[in-house]
Amino acid sequence: MAIQVSVIGSGAEHEARAEEVGRLLAGRGCTVVCGGRGGVMAAAARGAKSAGGTTVGILPGTSPLDANEWIDHVVVTGLGHARNAVVAASGNAVIAVGGSYGTLTEIGFALVYGRPVVILEPGLEVEGVPRAKTPAEAVELVLASVAR
Amino acid sequence: MAIQVSVIGSGAEHEARAEEVGRLLAGRGCTVVCGGRGGVMAAAARGAKSAGGTTVGILPGTSPLDANEWIDHVVVTGLGHARNAVVAASGNAVIAVGGSYGTLTEIGFALVYGRPVVILEPGLEVEGVPRAKTPAEAVELVLASVAR
Amino acid sequence: MAIQVSVIGSGAEHEARAEEVGRLLAGRGCTVVCGGRGGVMAAAARGAKSAGGTTVGILPGTSPLDANEWIDHVVVTGLGHARNAVVAASGNAVIAVGGSYGTLTEIGFALVYGRPVVILEPGLEVEGVPRAKTPAEAVELVLASVAR
Amino acid sequence: MAIQVSVIGSGAEHEARAEEVGRLLAGRGCTVVCGGRGGVMAAAARGAKSAGGTTVGILPGTSPLDANEWIDHVVVTGLGHARNAVVAASGNAVIAVGGSYGTLTEIGFALVYGRPVVILEPGLEVEGVPRAKTPAEAVELVLASVAR
């Protein structure tokens, strides 16, 4: 089974970085897990696919048609925002790219479940969570955490 | 229907403040919602009952016997930590007393769902969330928010 | 803490029976738990309130305003249909009045969680689940189960 | 994106049939979704892998290590039995092989969410759900339903 890394976050200004994170993760053989919809989620999945990777999208709604076109495997939760708990738990590690309140819940769940988290700069401020300056550094940090 | 205020958080050093928050909320006619278990959750419920109030406990596990003795109405979710989303959403407003990662998820969900949140000092740092110096101030702030 | 009985089901032709179930449960001192919305859910809550009882409504959506007017305590799950698991688990026992696929999930969860279930005739067919001919018999059966 | 079929159920006496269902689904290019754990879930995944297929396991617990060895992509929900809603919703169609109360919830959710369901004989009795005599017939029936 491949290492799974959840890429979370939101914000149009963060999409290029999210795409780069997805591309680098796929290049390292990781499966990219995300929330399956648009914005940062779509960018991370698109990046992964551009590098020949595999993607899992964990949707809040009840229709698989809500998934963006770069999702290989669709998980349809019907749980609304509570699906954030599933996105966080389903990564062996988590990278946050931008984001707002929903991302805050995902970072919280990642910490609750003991998943290593890295926040890519610029991003949310959460005490005690390591930060990376570049997508490459974020990927290195989470992979080092998973290896430990 | 009474106004429902969710009291969230954890940490033994915060229990006296949580109890006072519960007592004051009950005195103002509010129902106290919490996670139903020990620590800050039990303290808030105990405070509410000491003032003749009503309490709802939203449990992570599958047994109603997990509820603390000050819970009037038990909600058994079986959802584990994802029940935090339900605790946050079930308050017309939310007061955070101490807390750690789980509390962070609850604050995030409260913001996602548009519930007014107040953090009682000392407490977590979440950008943009108003803070109160005393239990009385926290109760005033959330009730003012709900009234608007 | 009062005994909590979840009343589940749907179908306009079953509402009179659901109201009678709610009334009888309240008369026996039980809190009525339901899905918080219309139809059989509202009827059960209305019956309970008509007998001076207490009600808990566990909503699928994210707004407390979705609750019917006979709900005393609102649980806002935001979980969509997955909230059925919470409705089933939150009763010390469960009475099914009419119903369709959603009710089937609730009966299944009640059995998974070991909650006694009674199906009021006419109702769904689920192998091994006891059936009652009248609301009074349904209430007697579940209370006898809880007492054991 | 491949068609996803959720294989649900339990019971040691049904594992050979579940494995055959998984094998046939993979042979038809479908991804097999299941609950990720042992018994019928493992058998379905094993069958899929034996035919070169892809599998998704949607776990109730919080550890990816709970997944059986034939799972390619692990979804860690932490939701306990409520994860059954996610298993049902994540299939474009659902095949039930044996099973008990948990399977009943999954069939109910599949019907709630409008997913075609087929029960493989011998299996649970649920009114209105088509039944198949053999794994091959079950696979044909669900694929015909998805195509419509």
Coordinates of C-alpha atoms in Angstrom, one line a residue:
Chain A
M1 CA 0.0 0.0 0.0
A2 CA 1.3 3.4 -1.0
I3 CA 1.8 6.1 1.6
Q4 CA -1.2 8.4 1.6
V5 CA -0.9 12.1 2.1
S6 CA -3.9 14.3 2.6
V7 CA -3.6 17.8 1.1
I8 CA -6.0 20.2 2.7
G9 CA -6.7 23.9 2.4
S10 CA -8.5 26.5 0.3
G11 CA -7.9 29.8 -1.4
A12 CA -7.4 30.6 -5.1
E13 CA -4.0 32.2 -4.3
H14 CA -2.7 28.9 -2.9
E15 CA -3.7 26.6 -5.9
A16 CA -0.3 26.8 -7.7
R17 CA 1.4 25.7 -4.5
A18 CA -1.1 22.9 -3.9
E19 CA -0.6 21.7 -7.5
E20 CA 3.1 21.6 -6.9
V21 CA 2.6 19.7 -3.6
G22 CA 0.5 17.1 -5.5
R23 CA 3.0 16.8 -8.2
L24 CA 5.9 16.2 -5.8
L25 CA 3.9 13.7 -3.7
A26 CA 3.1 11.7 -6.8
G27 CA 6.7 11.8 -7.8
R28 CA 7.6 10.3 -4.5
G29 CA 5.1 7.5 -5.0
C30 CA 2.5 8.8 -2.6
T31 CA -1.2 8.7 -3.1
V32 CA -2.8 12.1 -2.8
V33 CA -6.0 12.2 -0.6
C34 CA -8.1 15.4 -0.7
G35 CA -11.6 16.6 -0.2
G36 CA -12.4 15.9 -3.8
R37 CA -13.9 19.2 -4.9
G38 CA -12.6 22.4 -6.4
G39 CA -9.9 24.9 -5.6
V40 CA -6.9 23.7 -3.6
M41 CA -8.4 20.2 -3.6
A42 CA -8.6 20.1 -7.4
A43 CA -5.2 21.6 -7.7
A44 CA -3.5 19.0 -5.5
A45 CA -5.2 16.2 -7.5
R46 CA -4.3 17.7 -10.8
G47 CA -0.7 18.0 -9.8
A48 CA -0.7 14.4 -8.7
K49 CA -2.2 13.2 -12.0
S50 CA 0.3 15.3 -14.0
A51 CA 3.0 13.3 -12.4
G52 CA 1.3 9.9 -13.0
G53 CA 0.1 9.6 -9.4
T54 CA -3.1 8.3 -7.9
T55 CA -5.8 10.3 -6.1
V56 CA -8.6 9.7 -3.6
G57 CA -11.3 12.3 -3.2
I58 CA -13.4 12.3 0.0
L59 CA -16.6 14.2 -0.8
P60 CA -19.0 16.0 1.7
G61 CA -22.1 15.4 -0.5
T62 CA -24.0 12.4 -1.7
S63 CA -23.2 12.4 -5.4
P64 CA -20.0 11.0 -6.9
L65 CA -20.5 13.6 -9.7
D66 CA -19.3 16.2 -7.3
A67 CA -15.7 15.0 -7.6
N68 CA -13.3 17.0 -9.7
E69 CA -11.9 15.4 -12.9
W70 CA -8.6 14.4 -11.4
I71 CA -10.0 12.1 -8.7
D72 CA -9.4 8.4 -9.4
H73 CA -11.2 7.0 -6.4
V74 CA -14.3 8.7 -5.0
V75 CA -15.4 8.4 -1.4
V76 CA -19.0 9.7 -1.0
T77 CA -19.6 10.4 2.6
G78 CA -22.8 12.5 2.7
L79 CA -21.5 13.8 6.1
G80 CA -21.2 17.5 5.1
H81 CA -18.3 19.2 6.9
A82 CA -17.9 16.3 9.3
R83 CA -16.2 14.6 6.4
N84 CA -13.2 16.7 7.3
A85 CA -12.5 14.2 10.0
V86 CA -12.2 11.5 7.4
V87 CA -9.9 13.5 5.2
A88 CA -7.5 14.1 8.0
A89 CA -7.6 10.5 9.3
S90 CA -7.1 9.0 5.9
G91 CA -3.7 10.5 5.4
N92 CA -0.6 8.9 6.9
A93 CA 0.4 12.6 7.0
V94 CA -1.2 15.9 6.1
I95 CA -0.1 19.0 4.3
A96 CA -2.1 22.2 4.7
V97 CA -2.0 24.8 1.9
G98 CA -3.8 28.0 2.7
G99 CA -7.2 27.3 4.2
S100 CA -9.8 28.7 6.5
Y101 CA -12.1 27.3 9.3
G102 CA -12.6 24.0 7.6
T103 CA -8.9 23.5 7.3
L104 CA -8.6 24.3 11.0
T105 CA -10.9 21.4 11.7
E106 CA -8.8 19.1 9.6
I107 CA -5.5 20.2 11.2
G108 CA -7.2 19.6 14.6
F109 CA -8.3 16.1 13.6
A110 CA -4.9 15.3 12.2
L111 CA -3.4 16.2 15.6
V112 CA -6.1 14.3 17.5
Y113 CA -5.4 11.2 15.4
G114 CA -1.7 11.6 15.6
R115 CA -1.0 12.2 11.9
P116 CA 2.0 14.4 11.2
V117 CA 1.0 17.8 9.8
V118 CA 2.9 20.4 8.0
I119 CA 1.6 23.9 7.2
L120 CA 3.0 25.3 3.9
E121 CA 3.8 29.1 4.2
P122 CA 1.8 31.3 4.0
G123 CA -0.9 29.4 5.9
L124 CA -2.9 29.1 9.1
E125 CA -1.2 29.6 12.4
V126 CA -1.6 26.6 14.7
E127 CA 0.7 26.4 17.7
G128 CA 3.1 23.5 17.6
V129 CA 2.6 22.6 13.9
P130 CA 5.8 22.6 11.8
R131 CA 5.9 25.0 8.8
A132 CA 7.5 24.6 5.4
K133 CA 8.6 27.5 3.1
T134 CA 8.2 25.6 -0.1
P135 CA 6.2 22.7 -1.5
A136 CA 9.4 20.6 -1.7
E137 CA 10.2 21.3 1.9
A138 CA 6.6 20.4 3.0
V139 CA 6.8 17.1 1.1
E140 CA 10.2 16.3 2.6
L141 CA 9.0 17.1 6.1
V142 CA 5.9 14.9 6.0
L143 CA 7.7 12.0 4.4
A144 CA 10.4 12.2 7.1
S145 CA 7.7 12.2 9.7
V146 CA 6.0 9.2 8.2
A147 CA 9.3 7.3 8.0
R148 CA 9.9 7.7 11.7
Chain B
M1 CA -37.0 26.3 23.0
A2 CA -34.2 27.6 25.3
I3 CA -31.0 29.0 23.8
Q4 CA -28.4 26.3 23.7
V5 CA -24.8 27.1 24.4
S6 CA -22.1 24.5 23.8
V7 CA -19.2 24.5 26.4
I8 CA -16.1 22.9 25.0
G9 CA -12.6 22.4 26.2
S10 CA -10.4 20.3 28.4
G11 CA -7.7 20.6 31.1
A12 CA -8.0 20.1 34.8
E13 CA -6.9 23.7 35.5
H14 CA -9.9 25.0 33.6
E15 CA -12.6 23.1 35.3
A16 CA -13.5 25.8 37.9
R17 CA -14.0 28.3 35.2
A18 CA -16.0 25.8 33.1
E19 CA -18.3 25.2 36.1
E20 CA -18.8 28.9 36.6
V21 CA -19.7 29.2 32.9
G22 CA -22.2 26.4 33.2
R23 CA -23.7 28.0 36.3
L24 CA -24.1 31.4 34.7
L25 CA -25.5 30.0 31.5
A26 CA -28.2 28.1 33.5
G27 CA -28.9 31.3 35.4
R28 CA -29.6 33.0 32.2
G29 CA -32.0 30.3 31.1
C30 CA -29.7 28.6 28.6
T31 CA -29.4 24.9 28.1
V32 CA -25.8 23.7 28.4
V33 CA -24.6 21.4 25.6
C34 CA -21.3 19.6 26.0
G35 CA -19.4 16.4 25.1
G36 CA -21.0 14.6 28.0
R37 CA -17.8 13.1 29.5
G38 CA -15.4 14.2 32.2
G39 CA -13.2 17.2 33.0
V40 CA -14.3 20.5 31.5
M41 CA -17.4 18.8 30.1
A42 CA -18.5 17.5 33.5
A43 CA -17.7 20.7 35.2
A44 CA -19.9 22.8 32.8
A45 CA -22.8 20.3 33.3
R46 CA -22.3 20.3 37.1
G47 CA -22.4 24.1 37.1
A48 CA -25.5 24.2 35.1
K49 CA -27.3 21.7 37.3
S50 CA -26.2 23.5 40.5
A51 CA -28.2 26.5 39.1
G52 CA -31.2 24.4 38.2
G53 CA -30.4 24.3 34.5
T54 CA -30.7 21.7 31.8
T55 CA -27.9 19.8 30.1
V56 CA -27.4 17.8 26.9
G57 CA -24.3 15.6 26.6
I58 CA -23.2 14.5 23.1
L59 CA -21.0 11.4 23.5
P60 CA -18.3 10.0 21.2
G61 CA -18.9 6.3 22.2
T62 CA -21.8 4.0 21.9
S63 CA -23.0 3.6 25.5
P64 CA -25.2 6.1 27.3
L65 CA -23.4 5.0 30.5
D66 CA -20.4 7.0 29.4
A67 CA -22.3 10.2 30.3
N68 CA -21.3 12.1 33.4
E69 CA -23.9 12.3 36.2
W70 CA -24.9 15.9 35.4
I71 CA -26.2 15.1 32.0
D72 CA -30.0 15.2 31.6
H73 CA -30.3 14.3 27.9
V74 CA -27.8 11.9 26.4
V75 CA -27.0 11.9 22.7
V76 CA -25.0 8.7 21.8
T77 CA -23.3 9.3 18.5
G78 CA -20.8 6.4 18.2
L79 CA -18.8 8.7 15.9
G80 CA -15.6 9.0 17.9
H81 CA -14.0 12.4 17.6
A82 CA -16.2 13.3 14.6
R83 CA -18.9 13.9 17.2
N84 CA -17.1 17.2 17.8
A85 CA -18.8 18.5 14.7
V86 CA -22.2 17.8 16.4
V87 CA -21.2 19.4 19.7
A88 CA -20.3 22.6 17.8
A89 CA -23.3 22.7 15.6
S90 CA -25.8 22.0 18.4
G91 CA -25.0 25.2 20.2
N92 CA -26.6 28.5 19.2
A93 CA -23.2 29.7 20.4
V94 CA -20.0 28.2 21.8
I95 CA -17.7 29.0 24.7
A96 CA -14.3 27.4 24.7
V97 CA -12.6 26.8 28.1
G98 CA -9.1 25.6 27.8
G99 CA -8.8 22.8 25.4
S100 CA -6.4 21.1 23.0
Y101 CA -6.6 19.6 19.5
G102 CA -10.2 18.4 19.9
T103 CA -11.3 21.8 21.0
L104 CA -9.6 23.2 17.9
T105 CA -11.8 21.1 15.7
E106 CA -14.9 22.3 17.6
I107 CA -13.9 25.9 17.3
G108 CA -13.3 25.3 13.6
F109 CA -16.7 23.7 13.1
A110 CA -18.5 26.5 15.1
L111 CA -16.9 29.0 12.6
V112 CA -17.8 26.8 9.6
Y113 CA -21.4 26.6 10.8
G114 CA -21.6 30.3 11.7
R115 CA -22.0 29.8 15.4
P116 CA -20.7 32.7 17.5
V117 CA -17.6 31.5 19.5
V118 CA -15.9 33.1 22.5
I119 CA -12.6 31.8 24.0
L120 CA -12.3 32.2 27.7
E121 CA -8.8 33.3 28.8
P122 CA -6.5 31.6 29.1
G123 CA -7.3 29.5 26.1
L124 CA -6.4 28.5 22.6
E125 CA -5.3 31.1 20.1
V126 CA -7.5 31.2 17.0
E127 CA -7.3 34.3 14.8
G128 CA -10.5 36.4 14.7
V129 CA -12.2 34.7 17.7
P130 CA -13.2 37.1 20.5
R131 CA -11.8 36.4 23.9
A132 CA -13.3 36.9 27.4
K133 CA -11.4 37.6 30.6
T134 CA -14.0 36.0 32.9
P135 CA -16.8 33.5 32.8
A136 CA -19.3 36.3 33.2
E137 CA -17.9 38.2 30.3
A138 CA -17.8 35.0 28.1
V139 CA -21.5 34.4 28.8
E140 CA -22.4 38.1 28.1
L141 CA -20.5 38.0 24.8
V142 CA -22.1 34.9 23.5
L143 CA -25.6 35.9 24.5
A144 CA -25.2 39.3 22.9
S145 CA -24.1 37.5 19.7
V146 CA -27.0 35.2 19.7
A147 CA -29.4 38.1 20.3
R148 CA -28.1 39.8 17.2
Chain C
M1 CA -31.8 10.6 33.8
A2 CA -35.1 9.6 32.2
I3 CA -35.4 6.6 29.9
Q4 CA -35.0 7.8 26.3
V5 CA -37.0 6.1 23.6
S6 CA -36.4 6.9 20.0
V7 CA -39.5 6.9 17.8
I8 CA -38.6 6.4 14.1
G9 CA -40.5 6.0 10.9
S10 CA -42.4 8.0 8.2
G11 CA -45.6 8.0 6.3
A12 CA -48.6 10.3 6.7
E13 CA -50.9 7.3 7.4
H14 CA -48.8 6.5 10.5
E15 CA -48.8 9.9 12.2
A16 CA -51.8 9.3 14.4
R17 CA -50.2 6.1 15.8
A18 CA -46.8 7.9 16.2
E19 CA -48.6 10.7 18.2
E20 CA -50.2 8.1 20.5
V21 CA -46.8 6.4 21.0
G22 CA -45.3 9.8 22.0
R23 CA -48.2 10.5 24.3
L24 CA -47.9 7.2 26.0
L25 CA -44.1 7.4 26.4
A26 CA -44.3 10.8 28.0
G27 CA -47.0 9.5 30.3
R28 CA -44.6 6.8 31.4
G29 CA -41.9 9.4 32.1
C30 CA -39.8 8.7 29.1
T31 CA -38.1 11.3 27.0
V32 CA -39.0 11.0 23.3
V33 CA -36.0 11.1 20.9
C34 CA -36.7 11.5 17.2
G35 CA -35.3 12.9 13.9
G36 CA -36.6 16.3 14.7
R37 CA -38.3 17.0 11.4
G38 CA -41.9 16.6 10.1
G39 CA -44.3 13.7 9.7
V40 CA -44.0 10.8 12.1
M41 CA -41.1 12.6 13.8
A42 CA -43.3 15.7 14.5
A43 CA -46.2 13.5 15.5
A44 CA -44.3 11.6 18.1
A45 CA -42.9 14.9 19.6
R46 CA -46.3 16.5 19.5
G47 CA -47.8 13.5 21.4
A48 CA -45.1 13.7 24.0
K49 CA -45.6 17.4 24.5
S50 CA -49.4 17.0 24.8
A51 CA -48.7 14.7 27.8
G52 CA -46.2 17.1 29.4
G53 CA -43.2 15.2 28.2
T54 CA -39.7 16.1 27.0
T55 CA -38.4 15.8 23.5
V56 CA -35.0 15.6 21.8
G57 CA -34.7 16.1 18.0
I58 CA -31.6 15.0 16.1
L59 CA -31.5 16.8 12.9
P60 CA -29.7 15.8 9.6
G61 CA -29.0 19.4 8.6
T62 CA -27.0 22.3 9.9
S63 CA -29.7 24.7 11.1
P64 CA -31.6 24.4 14.4
L65 CA -34.5 26.1 12.7
D66 CA -35.2 22.8 10.9
A67 CA -36.6 21.4 14.1
N68 CA -40.4 21.0 14.4
E69 CA -42.1 23.1 17.1
W70 CA -42.5 20.3 19.6
I71 CA -38.7 19.7 20.0
D72 CA -37.3 20.9 23.4
H73 CA -33.7 20.0 22.8
V74 CA -32.2 20.3 19.3
V75 CA -29.2 18.3 18.2
V76 CA -27.8 19.6 14.9
T77 CA -25.6 17.0 13.3
G78 CA -25.0 18.2 9.8
L79 CA -24.5 14.5 8.9
G80 CA -27.3 14.0 6.5
H81 CA -28.8 10.6 6.5
A82 CA -25.9 9.3 8.6
R83 CA -27.6 11.0 11.5
N84 CA -29.9 8.0 11.6
A85 CA -27.1 6.1 13.4
V86 CA -27.3 8.8 16.2
V87 CA -31.1 8.6 16.4
A88 CA -30.9 4.9 16.9
A89 CA -28.1 4.9 19.4
S90 CA -29.5 7.7 21.5
G91 CA -32.6 5.7 22.5
N92 CA -32.4 3.2 25.3
A93 CA -35.0 1.5 23.1
V94 CA -36.5 2.2 19.7
I95 CA -40.1 2.1 18.4
A96 CA -40.6 2.0 14.6
V97 CA -43.9 3.5 13.2
G98 CA -44.2 3.0 9.5
G99 CA -41.1 4.0 7.6
S100 CA -39.1 3.3 4.6
Y101 CA -35.4 2.9 3.7
G102 CA -34.2 5.4 6.3
T103 CA -36.1 3.6 9.0
L104 CA -34.5 0.4 7.8
T105 CA -31.1 1.9 8.6
E106 CA -32.2 3.0 12.0
I107 CA -33.6 -0.4 12.9
G108 CA -30.3 -1.9 11.7
F109 CA -28.3 0.5 13.8
A110 CA -30.5 -0.2 16.9
L111 CA -29.8 -3.9 16.4
V112 CA -26.0 -3.2 15.9
Y113 CA -25.9 -1.2 19.1
G114 CA -28.0 -3.6 21.1
R115 CA -31.0 -1.4 21.6
P116 CA -34.3 -3.2 22.0
V117 CA -36.6 -2.4 19.0
V118 CA -40.3 -2.9 18.5
I119 CA -42.1 -2.5 15.1
L120 CA -45.6 -1.2 15.4
E121 CA -48.0 -2.9 13.0
P122 CA -48.4 -2.2 10.2
G123 CA -44.7 -1.6 9.6
L124 CA -41.5 -2.8 8.0
E125 CA -40.6 -6.5 8.0
V126 CA -37.3 -7.2 9.7
E127 CA -36.6 -10.7 10.7
G128 CA -36.3 -11.3 14.5
V129 CA -37.7 -7.9 15.5
P130 CA -40.8 -8.1 17.8
R131 CA -44.0 -6.5 16.6
A132 CA -46.8 -4.7 18.5
K133 CA -50.4 -4.4 17.4
T134 CA -51.1 -1.1 19.2
P135 CA -49.1 1.9 20.5
A136 CA -49.8 0.8 24.0
E137 CA -48.4 -2.6 23.4
A138 CA -45.3 -1.1 21.6
V139 CA -44.6 1.1 24.7
E140 CA -45.1 -1.9 27.1
L141 CA -42.8 -4.0 25.1
V142 CA -39.9 -1.6 24.9
L143 CA -40.2 -0.6 28.5
A144 CA -40.1 -4.3 29.5
S145 CA -37.0 -4.7 27.4
V146 CA -35.3 -1.7 28.9
A147 CA -36.1 -2.9 32.4
R148 CA -34.4 -6.3 31.8
Chain D
M1 CA -12.9 7.0 -13.3
A2 CA -13.8 3.3 -13.0
I3 CA -17.2 2.1 -11.8
Q4 CA -17.1 1.5 -8.1
V5 CA -19.1 -1.4 -6.6
S6 CA -19.4 -1.8 -2.9
V7 CA -19.4 -5.4 -1.7
I8 CA -21.0 -5.6 1.8
G9 CA -21.9 -8.5 4.1
S10 CA -20.5 -10.9 6.6
G11 CA -20.5 -14.6 7.6
A12 CA -17.7 -17.1 7.0
E13 CA -20.0 -19.3 4.9
H14 CA -20.3 -16.4 2.4
E15 CA -16.6 -15.7 1.8
A16 CA -16.1 -17.9 -1.2
R17 CA -19.0 -16.2 -2.9
A18 CA -17.7 -12.8 -1.9
E19 CA -14.3 -13.6 -3.3
E20 CA -15.9 -14.7 -6.6
V21 CA -17.9 -11.4 -6.7
G22 CA -14.7 -9.4 -6.2
R23 CA -12.9 -11.4 -8.9
L24 CA -15.7 -10.9 -11.4
L25 CA -16.0 -7.2 -10.7
A26 CA -12.3 -6.7 -11.2
G27 CA -12.5 -8.6 -14.4
R28 CA -15.2 -6.2 -15.6
G29 CA -12.9 -3.2 -14.8
C30 CA -14.7 -2.2 -11.6
T31 CA -13.1 -1.0 -8.5
V32 CA -14.2 -2.9 -5.4
V33 CA -15.2 -0.9 -2.4
C34 CA -15.7 -2.6 1.0
G35 CA -15.5 -2.1 4.7
G36 CA -11.8 -2.8 4.7
R37 CA -11.7 -5.4 7.4
G38 CA -11.9 -9.2 7.6
G39 CA -14.4 -11.9 6.5
V40 CA -16.5 -11.0 3.5
M41 CA -14.8 -7.7 3.2
A42 CA -11.4 -9.3 2.9
A43 CA -12.7 -12.0 0.6
A44 CA -14.1 -9.5 -1.8
A45 CA -10.9 -7.5 -1.9
R46 CA -8.8 -10.7 -2.3
G47 CA -10.9 -11.7 -5.2
A48 CA -10.5 -8.3 -6.8
K49 CA -6.7 -8.4 -6.4
S50 CA -6.5 -11.9 -7.7
A51 CA -7.9 -10.6 -11.0
G52 CA -5.6 -7.5 -11.1
G53 CA -8.3 -5.1 -9.8
T54 CA -8.2 -2.2 -7.5
T55 CA -9.7 -2.0 -4.0
V56 CA -10.8 0.7 -1.6
G57 CA -11.4 -0.1 2.1
I58 CA -13.5 2.2 4.3
L59 CA -12.6 1.5 7.9
P60 CA -14.7 2.1 11.0
G61 CA -11.6 2.7 13.3
T62 CA -8.9 5.3 13.4
S63 CA -5.9 3.2 12.3
P64 CA -5.0 2.4 8.7
L65 CA -3.3 -0.7 10.0
D66 CA -6.8 -2.2 10.5
A67 CA -7.1 -2.7 6.8
N68 CA -6.8 -6.2 5.3
E69 CA -3.8 -6.9 3.1
W70 CA -5.8 -6.7 -0.2
I71 CA -6.8 -3.0 0.3
D72 CA -5.0 -0.6 -2.1
H73 CA -6.6 2.7 -0.8
V74 CA -7.5 3.0 2.8
V75 CA -10.2 5.4 4.0
V76 CA -9.9 5.9 7.8
T77 CA -13.2 7.2 9.1
G78 CA -13.1 6.8 12.8
L79 CA -16.9 6.8 12.7
G80 CA -17.6 3.3 14.0
H81 CA -20.6 1.7 12.5
A82 CA -21.8 5.0 11.0
R83 CA -19.1 4.4 8.4
N84 CA -21.6 2.0 6.8
A85 CA -23.3 5.0 5.3
V86 CA -20.0 5.9 3.6
V87 CA -19.5 2.3 2.3
A88 CA -23.0 2.3 0.8
A89 CA -22.8 5.8 -0.7
S90 CA -19.3 5.2 -2.2
G91 CA -20.5 2.5 -4.6
N92 CA -22.1 3.3 -7.9
A93 CA -23.9 0.1 -7.0
V94 CA -23.9 -2.4 -4.1
I95 CA -23.8 -6.2 -3.8
A96 CA -24.8 -7.8 -0.5
V97 CA -23.2 -11.1 0.3
G98 CA -24.7 -12.7 3.5
G99 CA -24.6 -10.2 6.3
S100 CA -26.4 -9.2 9.4
Y101 CA -27.6 -6.0 11.1
G102 CA -24.7 -3.9 9.8
T103 CA -25.4 -5.0 6.3
L104 CA -29.0 -4.1 6.8
T105 CA -28.0 -0.5 7.5
E106 CA -25.8 -0.5 4.4
I107 CA -28.7 -1.8 2.2
G108 CA -30.9 0.9 3.7
F109 CA -28.4 3.6 3.0
A110 CA -27.9 2.3 -0.6
L111 CA -31.6 2.6 -1.1
V112 CA -31.7 6.1 0.5
Y113 CA -28.9 7.3 -1.7
G114 CA -30.4 5.7 -4.8
R115 CA -27.7 3.2 -5.4
P116 CA -28.8 0.0 -7.2
V117 CA -28.5 -3.0 -4.8
V118 CA -28.5 -6.7 -5.5
I119 CA -28.6 -9.3 -2.8
L120 CA -26.8 -12.5 -3.6
E121 CA -28.6 -15.7 -2.5
P122 CA -28.7 -16.8 0.2
G123 CA -28.9 -13.4 1.9
L124 CA -31.0 -10.9 3.9
E125 CA -34.6 -10.4 3.0
V126 CA -35.3 -6.8 2.1
E127 CA -38.5 -6.1 0.3
G128 CA -38.1 -4.7 -3.2
V129 CA -34.4 -5.5 -3.6
P130 CA -33.5 -7.8 -6.5
R131 CA -31.8 -11.0 -5.8
A132 CA -29.2 -13.0 -7.7
K133 CA -28.6 -16.7 -7.6
T134 CA -24.9 -16.6 -8.5
P135 CA -22.0 -14.1 -8.2
A136 CA -22.0 -13.8 -12.0
E137 CA -25.7 -12.9 -12.0
A138 CA -25.2 -10.4 -9.2
V139 CA -22.4 -8.7 -11.1
E140 CA -24.4 -8.6 -14.3
L141 CA -27.4 -7.2 -12.5
V142 CA -25.6 -4.3 -10.9
L143 CA -23.6 -3.4 -14.0
A144 CA -26.9 -3.3 -16.0
S145 CA -28.4 -1.0 -13.3
V146 CA -25.4 1.3 -13.4
A147 CA -25.5 1.5 -17.2
R148 CA -29.1 2.6 -17.1

